[in-house]
Short mmCIF file of C-alpha atoms and ligand atoms in Angstrom, two decimals:
data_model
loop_
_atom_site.label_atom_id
_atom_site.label_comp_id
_atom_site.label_asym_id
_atom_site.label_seq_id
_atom_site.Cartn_x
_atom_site.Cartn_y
_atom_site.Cartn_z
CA UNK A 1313 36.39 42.31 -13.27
CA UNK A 1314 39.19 40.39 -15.63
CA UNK A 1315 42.44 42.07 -14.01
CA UNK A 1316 45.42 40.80 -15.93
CA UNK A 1317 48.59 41.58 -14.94
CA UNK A 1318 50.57 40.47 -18.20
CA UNK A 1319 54.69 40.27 -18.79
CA UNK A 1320 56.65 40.87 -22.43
CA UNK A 1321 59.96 40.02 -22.30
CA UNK A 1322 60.34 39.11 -26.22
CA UNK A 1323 63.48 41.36 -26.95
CA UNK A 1324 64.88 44.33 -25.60
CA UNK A 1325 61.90 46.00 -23.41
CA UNK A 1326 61.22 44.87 -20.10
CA UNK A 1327 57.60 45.64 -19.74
CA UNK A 1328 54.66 44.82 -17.18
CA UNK A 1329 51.15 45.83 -17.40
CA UNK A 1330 48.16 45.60 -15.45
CA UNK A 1331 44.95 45.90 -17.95
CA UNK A 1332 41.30 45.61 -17.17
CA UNK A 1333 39.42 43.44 -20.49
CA UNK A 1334 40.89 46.27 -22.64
CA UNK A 1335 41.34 49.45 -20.31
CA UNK A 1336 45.20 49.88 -19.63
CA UNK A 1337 45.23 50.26 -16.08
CA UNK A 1338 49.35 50.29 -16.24
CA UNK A 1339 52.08 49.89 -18.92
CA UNK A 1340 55.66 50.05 -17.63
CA UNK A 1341 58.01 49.72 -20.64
CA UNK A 1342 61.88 49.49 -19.47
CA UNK A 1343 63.79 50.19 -22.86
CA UNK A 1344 67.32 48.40 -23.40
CA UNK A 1345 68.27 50.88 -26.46
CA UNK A 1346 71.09 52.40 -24.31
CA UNK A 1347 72.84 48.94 -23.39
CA UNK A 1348 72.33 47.88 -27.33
CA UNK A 1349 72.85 51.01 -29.25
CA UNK A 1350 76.56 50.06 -29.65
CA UNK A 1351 75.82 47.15 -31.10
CA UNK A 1352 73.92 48.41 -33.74
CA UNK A 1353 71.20 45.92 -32.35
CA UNK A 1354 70.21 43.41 -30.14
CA UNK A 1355 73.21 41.22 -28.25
CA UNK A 1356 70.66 38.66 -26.39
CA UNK A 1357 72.94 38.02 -23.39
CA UNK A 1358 72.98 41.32 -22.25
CA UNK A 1359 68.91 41.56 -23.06
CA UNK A 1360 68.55 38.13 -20.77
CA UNK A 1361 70.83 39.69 -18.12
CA UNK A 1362 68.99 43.42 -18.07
CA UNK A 1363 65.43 41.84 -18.18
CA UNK A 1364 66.31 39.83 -14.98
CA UNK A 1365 67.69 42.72 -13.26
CA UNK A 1366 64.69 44.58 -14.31
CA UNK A 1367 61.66 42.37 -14.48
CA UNK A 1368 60.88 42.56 -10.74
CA UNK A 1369 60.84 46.19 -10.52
CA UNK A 1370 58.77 46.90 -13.45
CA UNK A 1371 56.39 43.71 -12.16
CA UNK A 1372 55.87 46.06 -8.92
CA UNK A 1373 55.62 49.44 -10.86
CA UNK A 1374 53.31 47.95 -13.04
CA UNK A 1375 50.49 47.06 -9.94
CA UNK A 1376 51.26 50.24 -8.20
CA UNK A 1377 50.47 52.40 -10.59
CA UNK A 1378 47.52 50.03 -11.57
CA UNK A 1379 46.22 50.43 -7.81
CA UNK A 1380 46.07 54.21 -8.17
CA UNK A 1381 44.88 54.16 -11.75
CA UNK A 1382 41.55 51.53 -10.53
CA UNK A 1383 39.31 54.04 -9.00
CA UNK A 1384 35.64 51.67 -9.20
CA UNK A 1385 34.17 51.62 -6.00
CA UNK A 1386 32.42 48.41 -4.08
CA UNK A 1387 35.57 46.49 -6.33
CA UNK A 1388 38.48 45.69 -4.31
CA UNK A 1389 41.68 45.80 -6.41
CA UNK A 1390 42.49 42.17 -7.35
CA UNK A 1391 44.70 40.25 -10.17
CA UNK A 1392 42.42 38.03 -11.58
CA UNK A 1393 44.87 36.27 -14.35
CA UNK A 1394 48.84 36.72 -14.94
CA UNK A 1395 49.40 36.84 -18.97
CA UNK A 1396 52.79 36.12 -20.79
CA UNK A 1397 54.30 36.32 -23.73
CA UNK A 1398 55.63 32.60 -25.06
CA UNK A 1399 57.08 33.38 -27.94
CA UNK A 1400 58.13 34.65 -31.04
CA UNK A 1401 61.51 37.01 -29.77
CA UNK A 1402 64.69 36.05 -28.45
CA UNK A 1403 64.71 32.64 -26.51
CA UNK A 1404 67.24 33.63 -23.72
CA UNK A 1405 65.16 36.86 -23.40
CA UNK A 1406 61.64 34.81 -22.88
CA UNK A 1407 62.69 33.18 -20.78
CA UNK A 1408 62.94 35.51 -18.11
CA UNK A 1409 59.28 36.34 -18.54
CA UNK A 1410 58.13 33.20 -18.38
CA UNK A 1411 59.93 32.36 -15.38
CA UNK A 1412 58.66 35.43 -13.71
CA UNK A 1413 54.99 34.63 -15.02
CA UNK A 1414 54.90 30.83 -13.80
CA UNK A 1415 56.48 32.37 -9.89
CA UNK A 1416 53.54 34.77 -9.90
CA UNK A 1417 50.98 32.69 -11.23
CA UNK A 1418 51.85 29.65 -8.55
CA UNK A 1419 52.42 32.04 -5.24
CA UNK A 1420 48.74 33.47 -5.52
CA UNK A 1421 47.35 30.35 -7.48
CA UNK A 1422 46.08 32.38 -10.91
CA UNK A 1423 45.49 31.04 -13.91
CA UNK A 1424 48.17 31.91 -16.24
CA UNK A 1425 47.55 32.96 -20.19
CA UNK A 1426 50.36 32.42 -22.55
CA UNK A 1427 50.07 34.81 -25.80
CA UNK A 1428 51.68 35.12 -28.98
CA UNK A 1429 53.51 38.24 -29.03
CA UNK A 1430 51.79 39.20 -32.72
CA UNK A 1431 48.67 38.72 -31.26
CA UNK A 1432 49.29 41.52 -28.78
CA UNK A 1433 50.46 43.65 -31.48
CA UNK A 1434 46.83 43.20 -33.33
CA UNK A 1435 45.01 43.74 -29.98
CA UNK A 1436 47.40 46.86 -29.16
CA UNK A 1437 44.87 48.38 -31.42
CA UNK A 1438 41.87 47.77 -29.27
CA UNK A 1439 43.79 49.56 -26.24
CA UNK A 1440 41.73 51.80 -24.17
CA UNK A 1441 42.42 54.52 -21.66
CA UNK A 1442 41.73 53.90 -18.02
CA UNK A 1443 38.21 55.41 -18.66
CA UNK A 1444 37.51 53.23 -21.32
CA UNK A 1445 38.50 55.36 -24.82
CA UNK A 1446 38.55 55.03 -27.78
CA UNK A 1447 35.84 52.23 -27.22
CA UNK A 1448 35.96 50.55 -31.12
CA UNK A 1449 35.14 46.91 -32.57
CA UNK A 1450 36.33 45.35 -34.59
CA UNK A 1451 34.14 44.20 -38.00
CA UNK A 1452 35.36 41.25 -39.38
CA UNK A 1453 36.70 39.65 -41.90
CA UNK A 1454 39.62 42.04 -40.92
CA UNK A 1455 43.20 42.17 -42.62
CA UNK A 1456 45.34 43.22 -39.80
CA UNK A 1457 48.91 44.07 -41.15
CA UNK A 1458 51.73 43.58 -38.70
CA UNK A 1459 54.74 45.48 -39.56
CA UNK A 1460 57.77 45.48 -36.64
CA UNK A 1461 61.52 44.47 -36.40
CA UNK A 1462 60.85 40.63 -36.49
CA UNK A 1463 58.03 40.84 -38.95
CA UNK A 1464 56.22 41.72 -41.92
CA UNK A 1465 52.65 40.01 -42.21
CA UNK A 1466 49.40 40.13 -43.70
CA UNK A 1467 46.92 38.17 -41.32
CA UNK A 1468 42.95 37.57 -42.41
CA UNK A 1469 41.11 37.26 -39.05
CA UNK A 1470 37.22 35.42 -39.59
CA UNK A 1471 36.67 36.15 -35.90
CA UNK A 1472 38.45 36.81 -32.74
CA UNK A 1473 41.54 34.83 -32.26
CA UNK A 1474 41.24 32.99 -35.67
CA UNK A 1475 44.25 33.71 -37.89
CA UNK A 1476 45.47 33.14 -41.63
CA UNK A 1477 48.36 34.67 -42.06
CA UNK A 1478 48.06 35.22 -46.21
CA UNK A 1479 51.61 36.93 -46.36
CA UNK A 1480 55.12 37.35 -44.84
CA UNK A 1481 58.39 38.47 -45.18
CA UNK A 1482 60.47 35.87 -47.33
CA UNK A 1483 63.65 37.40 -45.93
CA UNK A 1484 64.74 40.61 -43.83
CA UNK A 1485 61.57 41.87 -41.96
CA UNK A 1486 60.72 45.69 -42.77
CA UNK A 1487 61.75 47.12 -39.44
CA UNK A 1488 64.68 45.09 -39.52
CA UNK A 1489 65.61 46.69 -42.98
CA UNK A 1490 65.37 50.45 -41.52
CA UNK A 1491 67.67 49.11 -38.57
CA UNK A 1492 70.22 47.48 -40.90
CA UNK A 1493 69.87 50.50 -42.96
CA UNK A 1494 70.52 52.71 -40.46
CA UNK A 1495 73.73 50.85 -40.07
CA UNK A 1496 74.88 51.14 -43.14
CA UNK A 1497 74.19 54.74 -43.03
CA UNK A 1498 76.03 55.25 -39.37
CA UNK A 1499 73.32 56.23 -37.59
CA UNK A 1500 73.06 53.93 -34.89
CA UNK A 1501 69.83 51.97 -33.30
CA UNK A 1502 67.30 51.79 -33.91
CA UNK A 1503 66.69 52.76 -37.34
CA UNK A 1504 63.28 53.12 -37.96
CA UNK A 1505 62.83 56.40 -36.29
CA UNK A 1506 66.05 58.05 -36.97
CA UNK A 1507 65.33 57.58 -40.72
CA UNK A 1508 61.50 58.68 -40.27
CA UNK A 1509 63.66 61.96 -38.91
CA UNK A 1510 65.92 62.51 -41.52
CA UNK A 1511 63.09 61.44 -44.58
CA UNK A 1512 61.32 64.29 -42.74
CA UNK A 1513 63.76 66.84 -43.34
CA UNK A 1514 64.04 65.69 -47.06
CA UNK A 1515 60.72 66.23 -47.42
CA UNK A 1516 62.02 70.20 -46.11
CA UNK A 1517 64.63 70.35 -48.69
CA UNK A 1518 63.08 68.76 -51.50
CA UNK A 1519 59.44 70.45 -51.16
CA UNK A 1520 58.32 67.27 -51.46
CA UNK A 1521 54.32 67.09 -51.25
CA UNK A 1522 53.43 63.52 -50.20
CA UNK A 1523 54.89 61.89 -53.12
CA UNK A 1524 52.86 59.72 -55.47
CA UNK A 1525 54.81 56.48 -55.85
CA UNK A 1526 57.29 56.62 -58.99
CA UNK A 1527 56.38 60.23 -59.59
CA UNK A 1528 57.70 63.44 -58.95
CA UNK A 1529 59.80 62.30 -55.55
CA UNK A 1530 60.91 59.40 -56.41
CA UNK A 1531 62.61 60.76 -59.65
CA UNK A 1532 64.21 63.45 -57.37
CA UNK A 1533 65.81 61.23 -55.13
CA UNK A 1534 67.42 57.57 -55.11
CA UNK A 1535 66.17 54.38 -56.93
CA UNK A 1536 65.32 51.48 -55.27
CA UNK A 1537 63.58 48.36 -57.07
CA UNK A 1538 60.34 47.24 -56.73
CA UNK A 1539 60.22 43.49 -55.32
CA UNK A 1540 57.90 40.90 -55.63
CA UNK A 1541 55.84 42.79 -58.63
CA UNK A 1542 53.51 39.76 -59.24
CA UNK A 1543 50.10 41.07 -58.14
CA UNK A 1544 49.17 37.91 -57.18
CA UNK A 1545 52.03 37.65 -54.77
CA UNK A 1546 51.54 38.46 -51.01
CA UNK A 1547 54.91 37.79 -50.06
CA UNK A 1548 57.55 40.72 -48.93
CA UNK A 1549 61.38 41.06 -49.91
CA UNK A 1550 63.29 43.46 -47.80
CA UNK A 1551 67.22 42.44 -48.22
CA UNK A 1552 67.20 43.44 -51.72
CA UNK A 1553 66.34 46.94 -50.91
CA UNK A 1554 69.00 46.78 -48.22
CA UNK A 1555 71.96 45.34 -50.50
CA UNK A 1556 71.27 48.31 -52.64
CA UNK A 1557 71.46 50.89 -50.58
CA UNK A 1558 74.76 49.53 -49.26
CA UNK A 1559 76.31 49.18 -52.84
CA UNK A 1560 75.51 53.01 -52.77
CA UNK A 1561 76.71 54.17 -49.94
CA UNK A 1562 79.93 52.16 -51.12
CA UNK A 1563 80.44 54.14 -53.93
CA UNK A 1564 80.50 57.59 -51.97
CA UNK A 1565 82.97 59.45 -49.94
CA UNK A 1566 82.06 60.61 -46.93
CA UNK A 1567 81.36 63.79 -47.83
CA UNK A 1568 78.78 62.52 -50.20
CA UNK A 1569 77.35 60.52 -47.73
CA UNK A 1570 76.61 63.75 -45.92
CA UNK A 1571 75.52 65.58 -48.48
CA UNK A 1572 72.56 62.91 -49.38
CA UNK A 1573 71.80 61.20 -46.07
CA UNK A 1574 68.51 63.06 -45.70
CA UNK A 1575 67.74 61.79 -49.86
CA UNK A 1576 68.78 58.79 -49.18
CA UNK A 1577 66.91 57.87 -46.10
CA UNK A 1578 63.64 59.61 -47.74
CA UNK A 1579 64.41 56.99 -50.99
CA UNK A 1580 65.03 53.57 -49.16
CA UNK A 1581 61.75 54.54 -46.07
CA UNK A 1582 59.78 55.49 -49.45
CA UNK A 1583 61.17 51.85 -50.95
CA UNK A 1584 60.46 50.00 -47.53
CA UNK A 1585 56.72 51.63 -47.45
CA UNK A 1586 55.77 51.55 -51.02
CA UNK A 1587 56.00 47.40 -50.68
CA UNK A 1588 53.74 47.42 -47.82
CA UNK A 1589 51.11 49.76 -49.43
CA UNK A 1590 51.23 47.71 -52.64
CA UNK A 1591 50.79 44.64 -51.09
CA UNK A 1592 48.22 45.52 -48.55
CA UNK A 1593 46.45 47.19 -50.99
CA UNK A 1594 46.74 43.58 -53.19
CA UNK A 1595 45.07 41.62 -50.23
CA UNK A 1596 42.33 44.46 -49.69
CA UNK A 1597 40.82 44.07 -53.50
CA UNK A 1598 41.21 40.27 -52.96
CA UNK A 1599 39.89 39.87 -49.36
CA UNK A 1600 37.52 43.18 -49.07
CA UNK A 1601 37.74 43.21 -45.26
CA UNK A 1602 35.88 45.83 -43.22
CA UNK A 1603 38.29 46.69 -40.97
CA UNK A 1604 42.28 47.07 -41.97
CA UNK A 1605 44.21 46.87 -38.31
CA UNK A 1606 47.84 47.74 -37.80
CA UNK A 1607 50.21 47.36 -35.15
CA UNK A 1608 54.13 46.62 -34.88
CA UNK A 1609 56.67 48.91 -34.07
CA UNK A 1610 56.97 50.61 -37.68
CA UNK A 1611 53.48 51.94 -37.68
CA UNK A 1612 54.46 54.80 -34.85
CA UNK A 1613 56.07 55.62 -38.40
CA UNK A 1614 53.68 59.36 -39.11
CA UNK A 1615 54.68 58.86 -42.68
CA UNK A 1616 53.30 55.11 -43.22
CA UNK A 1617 50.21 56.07 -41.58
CA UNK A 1618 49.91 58.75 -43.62
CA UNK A 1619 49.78 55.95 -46.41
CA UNK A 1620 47.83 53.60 -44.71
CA UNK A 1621 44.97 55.96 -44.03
CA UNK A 1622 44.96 57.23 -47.66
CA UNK A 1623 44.71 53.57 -48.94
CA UNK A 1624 41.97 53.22 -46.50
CA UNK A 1625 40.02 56.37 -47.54
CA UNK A 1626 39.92 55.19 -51.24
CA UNK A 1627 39.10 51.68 -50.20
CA UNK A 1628 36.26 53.12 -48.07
CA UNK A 1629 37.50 50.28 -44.96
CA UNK A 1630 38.09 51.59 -41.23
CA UNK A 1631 41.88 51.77 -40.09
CA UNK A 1632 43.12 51.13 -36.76
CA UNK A 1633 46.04 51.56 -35.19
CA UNK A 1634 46.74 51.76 -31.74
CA UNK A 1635 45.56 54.56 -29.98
CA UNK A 1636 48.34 55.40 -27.65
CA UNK A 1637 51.90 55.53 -28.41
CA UNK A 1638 53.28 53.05 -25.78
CA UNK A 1639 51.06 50.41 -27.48
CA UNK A 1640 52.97 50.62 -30.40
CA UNK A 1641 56.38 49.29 -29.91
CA UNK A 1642 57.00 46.57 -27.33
CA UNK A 1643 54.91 46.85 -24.64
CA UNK A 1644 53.05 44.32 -21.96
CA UNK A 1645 49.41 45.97 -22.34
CA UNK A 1646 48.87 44.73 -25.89
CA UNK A 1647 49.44 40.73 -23.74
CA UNK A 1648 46.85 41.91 -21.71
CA UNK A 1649 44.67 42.88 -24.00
CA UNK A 1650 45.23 39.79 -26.19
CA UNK A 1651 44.70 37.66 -23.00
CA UNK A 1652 41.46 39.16 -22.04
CA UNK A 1653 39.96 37.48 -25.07
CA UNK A 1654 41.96 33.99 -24.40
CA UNK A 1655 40.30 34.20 -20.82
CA UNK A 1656 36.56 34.45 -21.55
CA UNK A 1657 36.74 31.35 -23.46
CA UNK A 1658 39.00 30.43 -20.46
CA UNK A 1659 42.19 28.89 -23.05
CA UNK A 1660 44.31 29.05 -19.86
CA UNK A 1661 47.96 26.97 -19.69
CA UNK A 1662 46.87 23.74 -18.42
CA UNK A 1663 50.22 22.77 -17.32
CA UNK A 1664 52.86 24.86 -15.76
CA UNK A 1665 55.24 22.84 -16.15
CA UNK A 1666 55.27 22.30 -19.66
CA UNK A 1667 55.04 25.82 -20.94
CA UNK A 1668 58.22 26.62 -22.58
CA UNK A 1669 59.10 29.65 -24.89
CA UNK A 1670 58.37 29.58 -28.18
CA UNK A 1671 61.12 31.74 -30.24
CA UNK A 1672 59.71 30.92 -34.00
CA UNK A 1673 55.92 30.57 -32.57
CA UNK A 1674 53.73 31.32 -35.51
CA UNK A 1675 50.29 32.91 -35.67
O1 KG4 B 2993 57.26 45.97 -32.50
P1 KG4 B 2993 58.65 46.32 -32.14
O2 KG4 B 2993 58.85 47.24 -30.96
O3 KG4 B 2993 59.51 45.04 -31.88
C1 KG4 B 2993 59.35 43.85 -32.55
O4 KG4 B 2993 58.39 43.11 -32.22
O5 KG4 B 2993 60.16 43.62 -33.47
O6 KG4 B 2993 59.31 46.98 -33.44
C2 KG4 B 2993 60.59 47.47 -33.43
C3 KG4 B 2993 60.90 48.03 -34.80
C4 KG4 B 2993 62.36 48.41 -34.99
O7 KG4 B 2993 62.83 47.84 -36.18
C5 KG4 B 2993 62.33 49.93 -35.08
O8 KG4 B 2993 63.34 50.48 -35.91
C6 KG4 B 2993 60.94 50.17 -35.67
O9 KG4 B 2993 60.13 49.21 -35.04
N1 KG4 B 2993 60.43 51.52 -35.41
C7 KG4 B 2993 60.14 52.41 -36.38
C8 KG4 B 2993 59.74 53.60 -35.72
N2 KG4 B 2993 59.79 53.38 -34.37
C9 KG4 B 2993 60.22 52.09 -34.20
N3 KG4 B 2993 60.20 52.32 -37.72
C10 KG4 B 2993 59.86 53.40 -38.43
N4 KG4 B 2993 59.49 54.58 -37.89
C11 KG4 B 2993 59.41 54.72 -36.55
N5 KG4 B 2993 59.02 55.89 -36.02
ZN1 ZN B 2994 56.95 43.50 -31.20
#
């Protein structure tokens, strides 16, 4: 058995899992929107504060619902390894996790795995069911493309738990964007699905088929630029595309604001999306992996899948993403998962003591 109970406390979800290698026994996700949607994002004092009233609670959820989930018999139900997240995400918010992770790990003497939180969101898409589905591998050299509100990165992966990240944001990450966007545009947080809702109904309005880049919907609707055009560059630009679209809405009166919020949040998602397709399409002729895998909370985006499975159909490459909805966004199954992998070749914290979170850890 590898029973990992594993702990994400990188921003503003207080989540616990319990995962078995890569079967998701349990995966409690306590969301902070409602304490942060004023804000029109994330104030980390209140994230430290909810995540410590929280974290037990969800800790406790997260085994019971583990225990009735674990149905193997001759196996008695035991945690074998407690898994953390170390860093990157707010410091003030790791914290708490860590803290929680060390207590556990020291009162029933478990080895303790600390994982990088964008390794959980490559290995959210080898999540499985309790019964063990979808069972997929991945083939490597992969390209795994993490797109979420921290970051925007293209990683090569030789093998398990080898990384090169080949390109990243040099500014605003692309989740970020759609949440500062969705500022600008008054529509509170976060951004990325409210704007996925409101492209939708453009695509109503307009008629729009799935547009072909600088075609047909494009010239309907709003221009944004196209950054970084250099094919040779990897790199992503987001705050462009944001300064843009506020300069726009700047120019309009409410009432025109209202009249062309569905256009314009079709235009500056089609902007945000069209980067990421170019570019990942860039590092597939350059790299030719065998398997493209994506995870970060802007892939639950329909739309960008849509994209990302057509660019994978033409490349003839496998696409994964994760298989279940809560192991999209922030969750703690995706640690577990990651962790399994740390485990068998037993990369375990050596040192209690010393573990510390790691807000700007890189791949
Ligand atoms: O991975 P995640 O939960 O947290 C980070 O690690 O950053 O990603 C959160 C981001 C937010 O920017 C949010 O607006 C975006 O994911 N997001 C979406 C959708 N759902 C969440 N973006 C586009 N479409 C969505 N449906
Ligand atoms: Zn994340």
């Amino acid at each position: 058995m590898n029973l990992i109970l594993a702990i994400d406390t990188s921003c503003d979800e207080t989540s616990a899992a319990v995962t078995d290698g890569r079967r998701v026994l349990s995966n409690v996700i306590s969301s902070q929107i409602m304490i942060h949607k004023n804000y029109g994002g994330v104030y980390p004092a209140l994230a430290k504060r909810a995540h410590e009233a929280r974290i037990d609670f969800v800790v406790q959820k997260a085994i019971d619902i583990a225990k009735k989930n674990f149905q193997i018999s001759n196996f008695k139900f035991q945690i074998d390894a407690i898994a953390v997240t170390q860093g990157p995400g707010l410091a003030i918010a790791l914290e708490v996790g860590i803290k929680k992770a060390k207590q556990l790990s020291v009162d029933a003497s478990l080895p303790l795995v600390a994982i990088n939180h964008l390794e959980g969101h490559i290995y959210s898409c080898l999540g499985e069911n309790s019964k063990g589905l979808p069972h997929r591998e991945i083939i490597f050299p992969a390209l795994c493309l993490i797109v979420s509100g921290g970051h925007t990165e293209l990683v090569l992966m030789h093998e398990h738990q080898t990384y090169e990240v080949i390109g990243a944001t040099l500014d605003d990450a692309c989740g970020e964007a759609l949440d500062k966007a969705a500022k600008i545009l008054k529509l509170g947080y976060p951004g990325g699905p409210v704007i996925e809702k409101l492209a939708e109904q453009a695509f109503q309005n307009f008629k729009i088929q799935i547009p072909r880049f600088d075609r047909e919907a494009r010239r309907a609707n709003f221009k944004f630029s196209t950054p970084l055009k250099e094919k040779t560059n990897l790199s992503f630009s987001y705050s462009g595309l944001k300064t843009q679209l506020l300069y726009t809405v700047e120019k309009m009166t409410d009432q025109d604001l209202g009249k062309n919020l569905t256009s314009l949040a079709f235009s500056f998602q089609d902007a945000c999306f069209e980067q990421i397709i170019r570019k990942t399409s860039q590092a597939i002729k350059v790299y030719q992996p065998k398997t493209l895998v994506c995870g970060g909370g802007v892939i639950a985006n329909k739309y960008l899948r849509k994209l990302l499975r057509r660019l994978a159909k033409k490349n003839k490459t496998p696409v994964f993403f994760p298989p279940y909805k809560n192991l999209i966004t922030d969750n703690a199954a995706m640690i577990g998962i990651a962790a399994y992998y740390k485990m068998r070749r037993k990369e375990f914290v050596k040192d209690l003591g010393k573990l510390d979170r790691e807000p700007r850890m890189e791949l």
